Structures are given as structure tokens and as C-alpha cells.
Amino acid sequence: MNKLVNQFLLFLKGIAMGAADVVPGVSGGTIAFITGIYETLLNSIKSVDLQALDYLKKFQIKALWEHINGTFLVVLFAGIATSFLSLSKVITYLLDTYPIQLWSFFFGLIVISALMVLREIKKWNVSVFIAIVLGAVIAYFITAAVPSETPDSPWFLFIVGAVAICAMILPGISGSFIVLLFGKYEYLMAALKERSIADILIFMAGCIVGILSFARVISWLFKKYHNLTIGVLSGFMIGALNKVWPWKETIKTYVDRHGEVKPLYEVNVLPNEYLVKTGIEPHFIEAIGFAAAGFLIVLFIDRLAAWLKKD
């Protein structure tokens, strides 16, 4: 009975991780850390190695399952997948119906998350400041240079998945944040909502390759160059705020594969300019409220983490 209860709790932790990674700004890695499964998750991922491959070749399924902590991984990722599939419809609806409020919410999430990540820097020096500035500059120019339309080709979705999954296991930066940076957030939310199996499978294949190939590298960087890695991550988040600014003026458009007109190139504008140039209500007060809500949610998660550690 206790075993079933523990697996159910693990499933709920997976749902919480998935929910965090669907929203740009909150890290699934942070949730794993808060709920006490972060180290187990990293060790389970690292256990998918040559020894595991040898067990598979010899068809020693039981030994393979125990070696990779199979029950833990299956139950956890089932929870994550459940979150992705259930929340995608909500996110897609909100993006279409309340874009300013939703992007404001994301903006608040990312601002406070970046500040929380900066707090993890244990020793400040010139190198750390350079890392922060470098990360911010790189992210800003990427978000400014990458148009709203990025390739829908399988190879690009594969790369997005490979890079995004690495962010999921790092406290402080979410996988959906990386997807957002690559300009594929709305596309993948729609793919999940519409059950576009081909796109989902290609993205998942990228995730599998990414987590097996890069997880060890990222973990090594995190341990070996902790402060510099944190600096680059936080700078990356700060610079990418350019991407989630709620008020944008569309300069160029394109027609997607569904025949819908989508923005190709956008520029950020102030709320009053947004009203003048688009004729659409900027919902400034609501935007402030939603940004504050995102800010407070991350603060709550942080306080919860502190309470759990103390307990």
C-alpha cells in the first residue's frame, strides 16, 4: 500500500514538474529540487549508459529496469506528460484570447526567476558579471534576430527538443522558456492540443537524444563552474525578456500551413503606443496585475522550498 502511495505522490510530482515546464519562467528542475527528487532524477538519467545498453543487448530486462530505476522514471515522466497534454489546451486558448495578460504573467515569472537564480551565485567577481552580461546580450540578440516564423521542419523541432530538455533538469530555467526562445512555443502548444503525433514524436526524439547526450555535460558545468553557469543562465533569462514583452507592433505577417495570418516580424512598443498603432486596448492595469501574480507565485515556490528544507 505504501508503495502505491509513494508512486502516486511521485506521479503528482511529475505533474507539478510538467506544469512548471509548460510555463516559461518556472523550472521543472526547481520543482524536482523542492520535492526532494532532484538527485534521484539526475542519477537515474545518468544510469542510462553503456551498462544499460549491455543489459538491453542481452535482453536482461529486469537488470536493465533496476539499473536505470525504471519505475521512478516511468511514473515521473507519465506525470510530466499528463501535465503537457492537459495544460496545452488551456495555454493555447489563453494565447488566443488573452495574449497581453498571459505574456505579462510570463514576464513576471521570468523576472523573479532570474533574480532567484542570481541569488544562487555563491561568490561574486568580475567573471560572474561578465557571464551575466554575456548571457543577457546573447539572449537579447537571439530574440531580436529570430523572426516569429521559425522552420517547422523535423530537424528544427528535433533540435528544439534536444536543447529544451536540458533546461528541464536545471533549477532556474524552464524547458518551455527555451522553446519560447526558439519561436516554437505556440506551435508546440497547438501540436499538443491537436494531437499532432508526428510533431510530438519528433520533439520527443530530440528530448531523448538531448537528455542522454547533454545532461552529463550540463551537470558537469553546473558542478565545475557553478557561479559562471548560474551567471550565464540568469543573464539569458534577463535578455530574453525582450521575447515576452506583452505589447508588440506587427511589422510583417505570413500565412501559416493552416491558412491563418501570423506575425513574422514584431517590435516592442510601450502600452500607449500599442493603443495608437494597433487600436487595441493595452489592458495596462490587468497586465501589471498578472505580472505581479507571476512574481508572487515564484516567491511562494521559493518560500515553500525553504520551509521544506527546514522541515
mmCIF file of C-alpha atoms in Angstrom:
data_model
loop_
_atom_site.group_PDB
_atom_site.id
_atom_site.type_symbol
_atom_site.label_atom_id
_atom_site.label_comp_id
_atom_site.label_asym_id
_atom_site.label_seq_id
_atom_site.Cartn_x
_atom_site.Cartn_y
_atom_site.Cartn_z
ATOM 1 C CA MET A 1 0.000 0.000 0.000
ATOM 2 C CA ASN A 2 2.832 2.389 0.917
ATOM 3 C CA LYS A 3 4.494 1.592 -2.403
ATOM 4 C CA LEU A 4 1.364 2.605 -4.323
ATOM 5 C CA VAL A 5 1.030 5.788 -2.266
ATOM 6 C CA ASN A 6 4.673 6.681 -2.966
ATOM 7 C CA GLN A 7 4.215 6.078 -6.685
ATOM 8 C CA PHE A 8 1.075 8.212 -6.700
ATOM 9 C CA LEU A 9 2.959 11.008 -4.924
ATOM 10 C CA LEU A 10 5.769 10.655 -7.480
ATOM 11 C CA PHE A 11 3.177 10.925 -10.267
ATOM 12 C CA LEU A 12 1.871 14.150 -8.680
ATOM 13 C CA LYS A 13 5.439 15.479 -8.523
ATOM 14 C CA GLY A 14 5.734 14.710 -12.233
ATOM 15 C CA ILE A 15 2.503 16.645 -12.880
ATOM 16 C CA ALA A 16 3.941 19.596 -10.936
ATOM 17 C CA MET A 17 7.192 19.421 -12.935
ATOM 18 C CA GLY A 18 5.271 19.279 -16.216
ATOM 19 C CA ALA A 19 3.094 22.217 -15.212
ATOM 20 C CA ALA A 20 6.197 24.222 -14.334
ATOM 21 C CA ASP A 21 7.873 23.433 -17.647
ATOM 22 C CA VAL A 22 4.781 24.294 -19.699
ATOM 23 C CA VAL A 23 5.029 27.839 -18.317
ATOM 24 C CA PRO A 24 8.084 29.850 -19.447
ATOM 25 C CA GLY A 25 9.995 31.015 -16.383
ATOM 26 C CA VAL A 26 9.387 28.278 -13.815
ATOM 27 C CA SER A 27 11.755 25.316 -13.969
ATOM 28 C CA GLY A 28 10.733 21.702 -13.648
ATOM 29 C CA GLY A 29 14.194 21.220 -12.144
ATOM 30 C CA THR A 30 13.213 23.660 -9.399
ATOM 31 C CA ILE A 31 10.114 21.586 -8.600
ATOM 32 C CA ALA A 32 12.236 18.411 -8.539
ATOM 33 C CA PHE A 33 14.601 20.136 -6.129
ATOM 34 C CA ILE A 34 11.773 21.351 -3.887
ATOM 35 C CA THR A 35 10.093 17.939 -3.745
ATOM 36 C CA GLY A 36 13.312 16.082 -2.921
ATOM 37 C CA ILE A 37 13.728 14.016 -6.110
ATOM 38 C CA TYR A 38 16.346 16.123 -7.929
ATOM 39 C CA GLU A 39 19.366 13.967 -7.082
ATOM 40 C CA THR A 40 17.435 10.754 -7.816
ATOM 41 C CA LEU A 41 16.355 12.187 -11.178
ATOM 42 C CA LEU A 42 19.919 13.097 -12.187
ATOM 43 C CA ASN A 43 21.285 9.713 -11.102
ATOM 44 C CA SER A 44 18.504 7.871 -12.941
ATOM 45 C CA ILE A 45 19.199 9.792 -16.147
ATOM 46 C CA LYS A 46 22.947 9.166 -15.840
ATOM 47 C CA SER A 47 22.300 5.450 -15.361
ATOM 48 C CA VAL A 48 21.189 5.185 -18.997
ATOM 49 C CA ASP A 49 24.742 4.285 -20.033
ATOM 50 C CA LEU A 50 26.810 1.567 -21.697
ATOM 51 C CA GLN A 51 25.962 -0.859 -18.912
ATOM 52 C CA ALA A 52 22.254 -0.290 -19.570
ATOM 53 C CA LEU A 53 22.864 -0.865 -23.288
ATOM 54 C CA ASP A 54 24.662 -4.130 -22.465
ATOM 55 C CA TYR A 55 21.679 -5.307 -20.395
ATOM 56 C CA LEU A 56 19.394 -4.431 -23.312
ATOM 57 C CA LYS A 57 21.547 -6.348 -25.826
ATOM 58 C CA LYS A 58 21.446 -9.417 -23.575
ATOM 59 C CA PHE A 59 17.698 -8.902 -23.083
ATOM 60 C CA GLN A 60 18.168 -8.800 -19.310
ATOM 61 C CA ILE A 61 15.077 -6.649 -18.788
ATOM 62 C CA LYS A 62 14.873 -6.967 -15.011
ATOM 63 C CA ALA A 63 18.526 -5.984 -14.545
ATOM 64 C CA LEU A 64 18.076 -3.099 -17.004
ATOM 65 C CA TRP A 65 14.934 -1.881 -15.229
ATOM 66 C CA GLU A 66 16.656 -1.900 -11.838
ATOM 67 C CA HIS A 67 19.819 -0.297 -13.229
ATOM 68 C CA ILE A 68 18.018 2.723 -14.702
ATOM 69 C CA ASN A 69 15.473 2.972 -11.858
ATOM 70 C CA GLY A 70 12.775 2.311 -14.451
ATOM 71 C CA THR A 71 9.720 2.585 -12.213
ATOM 72 C CA PHE A 72 10.821 6.002 -10.973
ATOM 73 C CA LEU A 73 11.415 7.333 -14.493
ATOM 74 C CA VAL A 74 8.192 5.916 -15.980
ATOM 75 C CA VAL A 75 5.940 7.177 -13.191
ATOM 76 C CA LEU A 76 7.611 10.621 -13.105
ATOM 77 C CA PHE A 77 7.531 11.154 -16.870
ATOM 78 C CA ALA A 78 3.938 9.894 -17.023
ATOM 79 C CA GLY A 79 3.049 12.747 -14.669
ATOM 80 C CA ILE A 80 5.015 15.235 -16.784
ATOM 81 C CA ALA A 81 3.311 14.026 -19.981
ATOM 82 C CA THR A 82 -0.108 14.295 -18.320
ATOM 83 C CA SER A 83 0.578 17.927 -17.498
ATOM 84 C CA PHE A 84 1.756 18.715 -21.013
ATOM 85 C CA LEU A 85 -1.309 17.202 -22.659
ATOM 86 C CA SER A 86 -3.860 18.697 -20.257
ATOM 87 C CA LEU A 87 -2.428 22.197 -19.955
ATOM 88 C CA SER A 88 -1.689 22.689 -23.651
ATOM 89 C CA LYS A 89 -5.367 23.365 -24.434
ATOM 90 C CA VAL A 90 -5.594 25.954 -21.656
ATOM 91 C CA ILE A 91 -2.403 27.719 -22.725
ATOM 92 C CA THR A 92 -3.433 27.759 -26.405
ATOM 93 C CA TYR A 93 -6.833 29.223 -25.515
ATOM 94 C CA LEU A 94 -5.273 31.926 -23.327
ATOM 95 C CA LEU A 95 -2.718 32.815 -26.020
ATOM 96 C CA ASP A 96 -5.554 33.370 -28.497
ATOM 97 C CA THR A 97 -7.982 35.081 -26.113
ATOM 98 C CA TYR A 98 -5.888 36.942 -23.526
ATOM 99 C CA PRO A 99 -2.407 37.373 -25.064
ATOM 100 C CA ILE A 100 -1.429 40.559 -23.180
ATOM 101 C CA GLN A 101 -2.449 39.179 -19.805
ATOM 102 C CA LEU A 102 -0.707 35.836 -20.432
ATOM 103 C CA TRP A 103 2.546 37.349 -21.694
ATOM 104 C CA SER A 104 2.505 39.742 -18.734
ATOM 105 C CA PHE A 105 2.156 36.746 -16.427
ATOM 106 C CA PHE A 106 5.142 35.088 -18.132
ATOM 107 C CA PHE A 107 7.094 38.359 -17.899
ATOM 108 C CA GLY A 108 6.611 38.480 -14.124
ATOM 109 C CA LEU A 109 7.552 34.818 -13.794
ATOM 110 C CA ILE A 110 10.800 35.259 -15.685
ATOM 111 C CA VAL A 111 11.837 38.474 -13.887
ATOM 112 C CA ILE A 112 11.558 36.940 -10.412
ATOM 113 C CA SER A 113 13.004 33.596 -11.591
ATOM 114 C CA ALA A 114 16.085 35.389 -12.939
ATOM 115 C CA LEU A 115 16.507 37.187 -9.605
ATOM 116 C CA MET A 116 16.144 33.882 -7.742
ATOM 117 C CA VAL A 117 18.781 32.298 -9.947
ATOM 118 C CA LEU A 118 21.161 35.222 -9.305
ATOM 119 C CA ARG A 119 20.767 34.579 -5.590
ATOM 120 C CA GLU A 120 22.375 31.157 -6.070
ATOM 121 C CA ILE A 121 25.705 32.742 -7.039
ATOM 122 C CA LYS A 122 27.952 31.989 -4.075
ATOM 123 C CA LYS A 123 30.878 34.237 -4.962
ATOM 124 C CA TRP A 124 30.638 37.450 -6.965
ATOM 125 C CA ASN A 125 33.563 38.588 -9.100
ATOM 126 C CA VAL A 126 34.269 40.229 -12.451
ATOM 127 C CA SER A 127 33.947 36.931 -14.318
ATOM 128 C CA VAL A 128 30.431 36.404 -12.965
ATOM 129 C CA PHE A 129 29.346 39.902 -14.024
ATOM 130 C CA ILE A 130 30.785 39.281 -17.490
ATOM 131 C CA ALA A 131 28.900 35.948 -17.665
ATOM 132 C CA ILE A 132 25.623 37.667 -16.749
ATOM 133 C CA VAL A 133 26.097 40.437 -19.306
ATOM 134 C CA LEU A 134 27.195 37.951 -21.963
ATOM 135 C CA GLY A 135 24.157 35.751 -21.368
ATOM 136 C CA ALA A 136 21.813 38.760 -21.480
ATOM 137 C CA VAL A 137 23.343 40.152 -24.681
ATOM 138 C CA ILE A 138 23.291 36.788 -26.458
ATOM 139 C CA ALA A 139 19.661 36.146 -25.491
ATOM 140 C CA TYR A 140 18.574 39.652 -26.481
ATOM 141 C CA PHE A 141 20.136 39.444 -29.927
ATOM 142 C CA ILE A 142 18.773 35.934 -30.470
ATOM 143 C CA THR A 143 15.233 37.063 -29.632
ATOM 144 C CA ALA A 144 15.642 40.206 -31.701
ATOM 145 C CA ALA A 145 17.140 38.390 -34.685
ATOM 146 C CA VAL A 146 14.926 35.288 -34.764
ATOM 147 C CA PRO A 147 11.644 36.091 -36.524
ATOM 148 C CA SER A 148 8.326 34.837 -35.204
ATOM 149 C CA GLU A 149 8.307 32.284 -38.018
ATOM 150 C CA THR A 150 10.999 29.653 -37.488
ATOM 151 C CA PRO A 151 11.205 26.441 -39.519
ATOM 152 C CA ASP A 152 8.543 23.804 -38.887
ATOM 153 C CA SER A 153 10.902 21.230 -40.352
ATOM 154 C CA PRO A 154 11.519 17.989 -38.438
ATOM 155 C CA TRP A 155 15.233 18.762 -37.963
ATOM 156 C CA PHE A 156 14.447 22.075 -36.259
ATOM 157 C CA LEU A 157 11.831 20.553 -33.928
ATOM 158 C CA PHE A 158 14.375 17.855 -33.072
ATOM 159 C CA ILE A 159 16.997 20.464 -32.123
ATOM 160 C CA VAL A 160 14.471 22.447 -30.072
ATOM 161 C CA GLY A 161 13.599 19.297 -28.136
ATOM 162 C CA ALA A 162 17.251 18.376 -27.586
ATOM 163 C CA VAL A 163 18.105 21.790 -26.148
ATOM 164 C CA ALA A 164 14.875 22.350 -24.208
ATOM 165 C CA ILE A 165 15.040 19.063 -22.304
ATOM 166 C CA CYS A 166 18.424 20.029 -20.858
ATOM 167 C CA ALA A 167 16.861 23.122 -19.315
ATOM 168 C CA MET A 168 14.242 20.970 -17.614
ATOM 169 C CA ILE A 169 16.804 19.353 -15.318
ATOM 170 C CA LEU A 170 18.426 22.643 -14.314
ATOM 171 C CA PRO A 171 16.884 24.577 -11.410
ATOM 172 C CA GLY A 172 16.156 28.111 -12.555
ATOM 173 C CA ILE A 173 15.404 27.833 -16.266
ATOM 174 C CA SER A 174 12.466 26.033 -17.857
ATOM 175 C CA GLY A 175 12.274 23.935 -20.985
ATOM 176 C CA SER A 176 9.366 25.963 -22.325
ATOM 177 C CA PHE A 177 11.497 29.092 -21.919
ATOM 178 C CA ILE A 178 13.978 27.604 -24.402
ATOM 179 C CA VAL A 179 11.118 26.596 -26.725
ATOM 180 C CA LEU A 180 9.846 30.178 -26.489
ATOM 181 C CA LEU A 181 13.302 31.484 -27.355
ATOM 182 C CA PHE A 182 13.381 29.285 -30.460
ATOM 183 C CA GLY A 183 9.994 30.692 -31.519
ATOM 184 C CA LYS A 184 8.211 27.344 -31.247
ATOM 185 C CA TYR A 185 6.153 27.771 -28.052
ATOM 186 C CA GLU A 186 2.773 28.478 -29.651
ATOM 187 C CA TYR A 187 3.453 25.914 -32.395
ATOM 188 C CA LEU A 188 4.115 23.080 -29.947
ATOM 189 C CA MET A 189 1.191 24.052 -27.703
ATOM 190 C CA ALA A 190 -1.037 23.789 -30.771
ATOM 191 C CA ALA A 191 0.565 20.441 -31.707
ATOM 192 C CA LEU A 192 -0.230 19.080 -28.245
ATOM 193 C CA LYS A 193 -3.766 20.435 -28.365
ATOM 194 C CA GLU A 194 -4.416 18.998 -31.834
ATOM 195 C CA ARG A 195 -2.587 15.732 -31.025
ATOM 196 C CA SER A 196 -0.190 16.225 -33.956
ATOM 197 C CA ILE A 197 1.575 12.893 -33.383
ATOM 198 C CA ALA A 198 4.387 13.399 -35.925
ATOM 199 C CA ASP A 199 5.489 16.750 -34.474
ATOM 200 C CA ILE A 200 5.200 15.475 -30.901
ATOM 201 C CA LEU A 201 7.257 12.346 -31.647
ATOM 202 C CA ILE A 202 9.999 14.322 -33.400
ATOM 203 C CA PHE A 203 10.191 16.764 -30.497
ATOM 204 C CA MET A 204 10.269 13.848 -28.012
ATOM 205 C CA ALA A 205 13.039 12.139 -30.006
ATOM 206 C CA GLY A 206 15.073 15.338 -29.693
ATOM 207 C CA CYS A 207 14.346 15.365 -25.959
ATOM 208 C CA ILE A 208 15.599 11.793 -25.544
ATOM 209 C CA VAL A 209 18.798 12.415 -27.501
ATOM 210 C CA GLY A 210 19.348 15.718 -25.719
ATOM 211 C CA ILE A 211 18.876 14.432 -22.199
ATOM 212 C CA LEU A 212 21.176 11.447 -22.808
ATOM 213 C CA SER A 213 23.827 13.439 -24.658
ATOM 214 C CA PHE A 214 23.938 16.772 -22.852
ATOM 215 C CA ALA A 215 22.703 16.037 -19.323
ATOM 216 C CA ARG A 216 26.144 14.904 -18.176
ATOM 217 C CA VAL A 217 27.794 17.959 -19.747
ATOM 218 C CA ILE A 218 25.339 20.374 -18.139
ATOM 219 C CA SER A 219 25.643 18.604 -14.800
ATOM 220 C CA TRP A 220 29.446 18.829 -15.054
ATOM 221 C CA LEU A 221 29.334 22.553 -15.881
ATOM 222 C CA PHE A 222 26.934 23.129 -13.009
ATOM 223 C CA LYS A 223 29.303 21.445 -10.553
ATOM 224 C CA LYS A 224 32.640 22.611 -12.001
ATOM 225 C CA TYR A 225 31.767 26.212 -12.907
ATOM 226 C CA HIS A 226 28.728 26.794 -10.710
ATOM 227 C CA ASN A 227 28.868 30.600 -10.439
ATOM 228 C CA LEU A 228 29.653 31.207 -14.114
ATOM 229 C CA THR A 229 26.947 28.779 -15.237
ATOM 230 C CA ILE A 230 24.390 30.440 -12.983
ATOM 231 C CA GLY A 231 25.504 33.844 -14.279
ATOM 232 C CA VAL A 232 25.015 32.863 -17.916
ATOM 233 C CA LEU A 233 21.615 31.263 -17.176
ATOM 234 C CA SER A 234 20.319 34.305 -15.314
ATOM 235 C CA GLY A 235 21.646 36.663 -17.989
ATOM 236 C CA PHE A 236 19.982 34.503 -20.617
ATOM 237 C CA MET A 237 16.644 34.908 -18.849
ATOM 238 C CA ILE A 238 17.067 38.675 -18.433
ATOM 239 C CA GLY A 239 17.980 39.210 -22.087
ATOM 240 C CA ALA A 240 15.110 37.064 -23.318
ATOM 241 C CA LEU A 241 12.530 39.281 -21.590
ATOM 242 C CA ASN A 242 12.565 41.027 -24.950
ATOM 243 C CA LYS A 243 10.690 37.999 -26.319
ATOM 244 C CA VAL A 244 7.837 38.042 -23.771
ATOM 245 C CA TRP A 245 7.158 41.801 -23.703
ATOM 246 C CA PRO A 246 3.335 41.941 -23.872
ATOM 247 C CA TRP A 247 2.927 44.884 -26.278
ATOM 248 C CA LYS A 248 4.203 44.368 -29.801
ATOM 249 C CA GLU A 249 3.543 46.003 -33.137
ATOM 250 C CA THR A 250 3.441 43.616 -36.101
ATOM 251 C CA ILE A 251 5.607 44.846 -38.978
ATOM 252 C CA LYS A 252 5.353 41.830 -41.272
ATOM 253 C CA THR A 253 2.976 38.859 -41.419
ATOM 254 C CA TYR A 254 2.883 35.439 -43.072
ATOM 255 C CA VAL A 255 0.279 32.766 -43.748
ATOM 256 C CA ASP A 256 0.901 29.511 -41.856
ATOM 257 C CA ARG A 257 0.150 25.981 -43.062
ATOM 258 C CA HIS A 258 -3.422 26.267 -41.700
ATOM 259 C CA GLY A 259 -4.083 29.391 -43.756
ATOM 260 C CA GLU A 260 -4.013 31.713 -40.745
ATOM 261 C CA VAL A 261 -2.238 35.071 -40.811
ATOM 262 C CA LYS A 262 0.570 35.129 -38.216
ATOM 263 C CA PRO A 263 3.125 37.806 -37.258
ATOM 264 C CA LEU A 264 6.522 37.352 -38.911
ATOM 265 C CA TYR A 265 8.380 40.361 -37.535
ATOM 266 C CA GLU A 266 7.345 42.330 -34.446
ATOM 267 C CA VAL A 267 8.795 45.233 -32.465
ATOM 268 C CA ASN A 268 8.196 46.048 -28.811
ATOM 269 C CA VAL A 269 6.216 49.209 -28.070
ATOM 270 C CA LEU A 270 5.016 50.973 -24.931
ATOM 271 C CA PRO A 271 1.372 50.437 -23.870
ATOM 272 C CA ASN A 272 0.246 53.899 -25.031
ATOM 273 C CA GLU A 273 1.971 53.398 -28.404
ATOM 274 C CA TYR A 274 0.312 49.993 -28.690
ATOM 275 C CA LEU A 275 -3.126 51.612 -28.433
ATOM 276 C CA VAL A 276 -2.271 54.277 -31.016
ATOM 277 C CA LYS A 277 -0.610 51.916 -33.514
ATOM 278 C CA THR A 278 -2.912 48.907 -33.245
ATOM 279 C CA GLY A 279 -6.160 50.408 -31.952
ATOM 280 C CA ILE A 280 -6.343 47.581 -29.402
ATOM 281 C CA GLU A 281 -6.816 48.177 -25.686
ATOM 282 C CA PRO A 282 -3.434 47.605 -23.942
ATOM 283 C CA HIS A 283 -5.036 46.383 -20.669
ATOM 284 C CA PHE A 284 -2.204 48.013 -18.752
ATOM 285 C CA ILE A 285 -3.661 47.628 -15.241
ATOM 286 C CA GLU A 286 -4.526 43.977 -15.882
ATOM 287 C CA ALA A 287 -1.042 43.387 -17.276
ATOM 288 C CA ILE A 288 0.526 44.779 -14.106
ATOM 289 C CA GLY A 289 -1.712 42.525 -12.016
ATOM 290 C CA PHE A 290 -0.850 39.388 -13.972
ATOM 291 C CA ALA A 291 2.872 40.202 -13.903
ATOM 292 C CA ALA A 292 2.596 40.627 -10.124
ATOM 293 C CA ALA A 293 0.777 37.284 -9.896
ATOM 294 C CA GLY A 294 3.611 35.555 -11.746
ATOM 295 C CA PHE A 295 6.103 37.289 -9.481
ATOM 296 C CA LEU A 296 4.276 36.151 -6.331
ATOM 297 C CA ILE A 297 3.871 32.543 -7.493
ATOM 298 C CA VAL A 298 7.636 32.114 -7.791
ATOM 299 C CA LEU A 299 8.104 33.764 -4.391
ATOM 300 C CA PHE A 300 5.624 31.259 -2.953
ATOM 301 C CA ILE A 301 7.545 28.359 -4.515
ATOM 302 C CA ASP A 302 10.765 29.749 -3.054
ATOM 303 C CA ARG A 303 9.244 30.075 0.439
ATOM 304 C CA LEU A 304 7.828 26.555 0.108
ATOM 305 C CA ALA A 305 11.279 25.248 -0.745
ATOM 306 C CA ALA A 306 12.783 26.994 2.288
ATOM 307 C CA TRP A 307 10.050 25.565 4.534
ATOM 308 C CA LEU A 308 10.533 22.029 3.218
ATOM 309 C CA LYS A 309 14.290 22.209 3.729
ATOM 310 C CA LYS A 310 13.778 23.455 7.272
ATOM 311 C CA ASP A 311 11.227 20.754 7.954
#
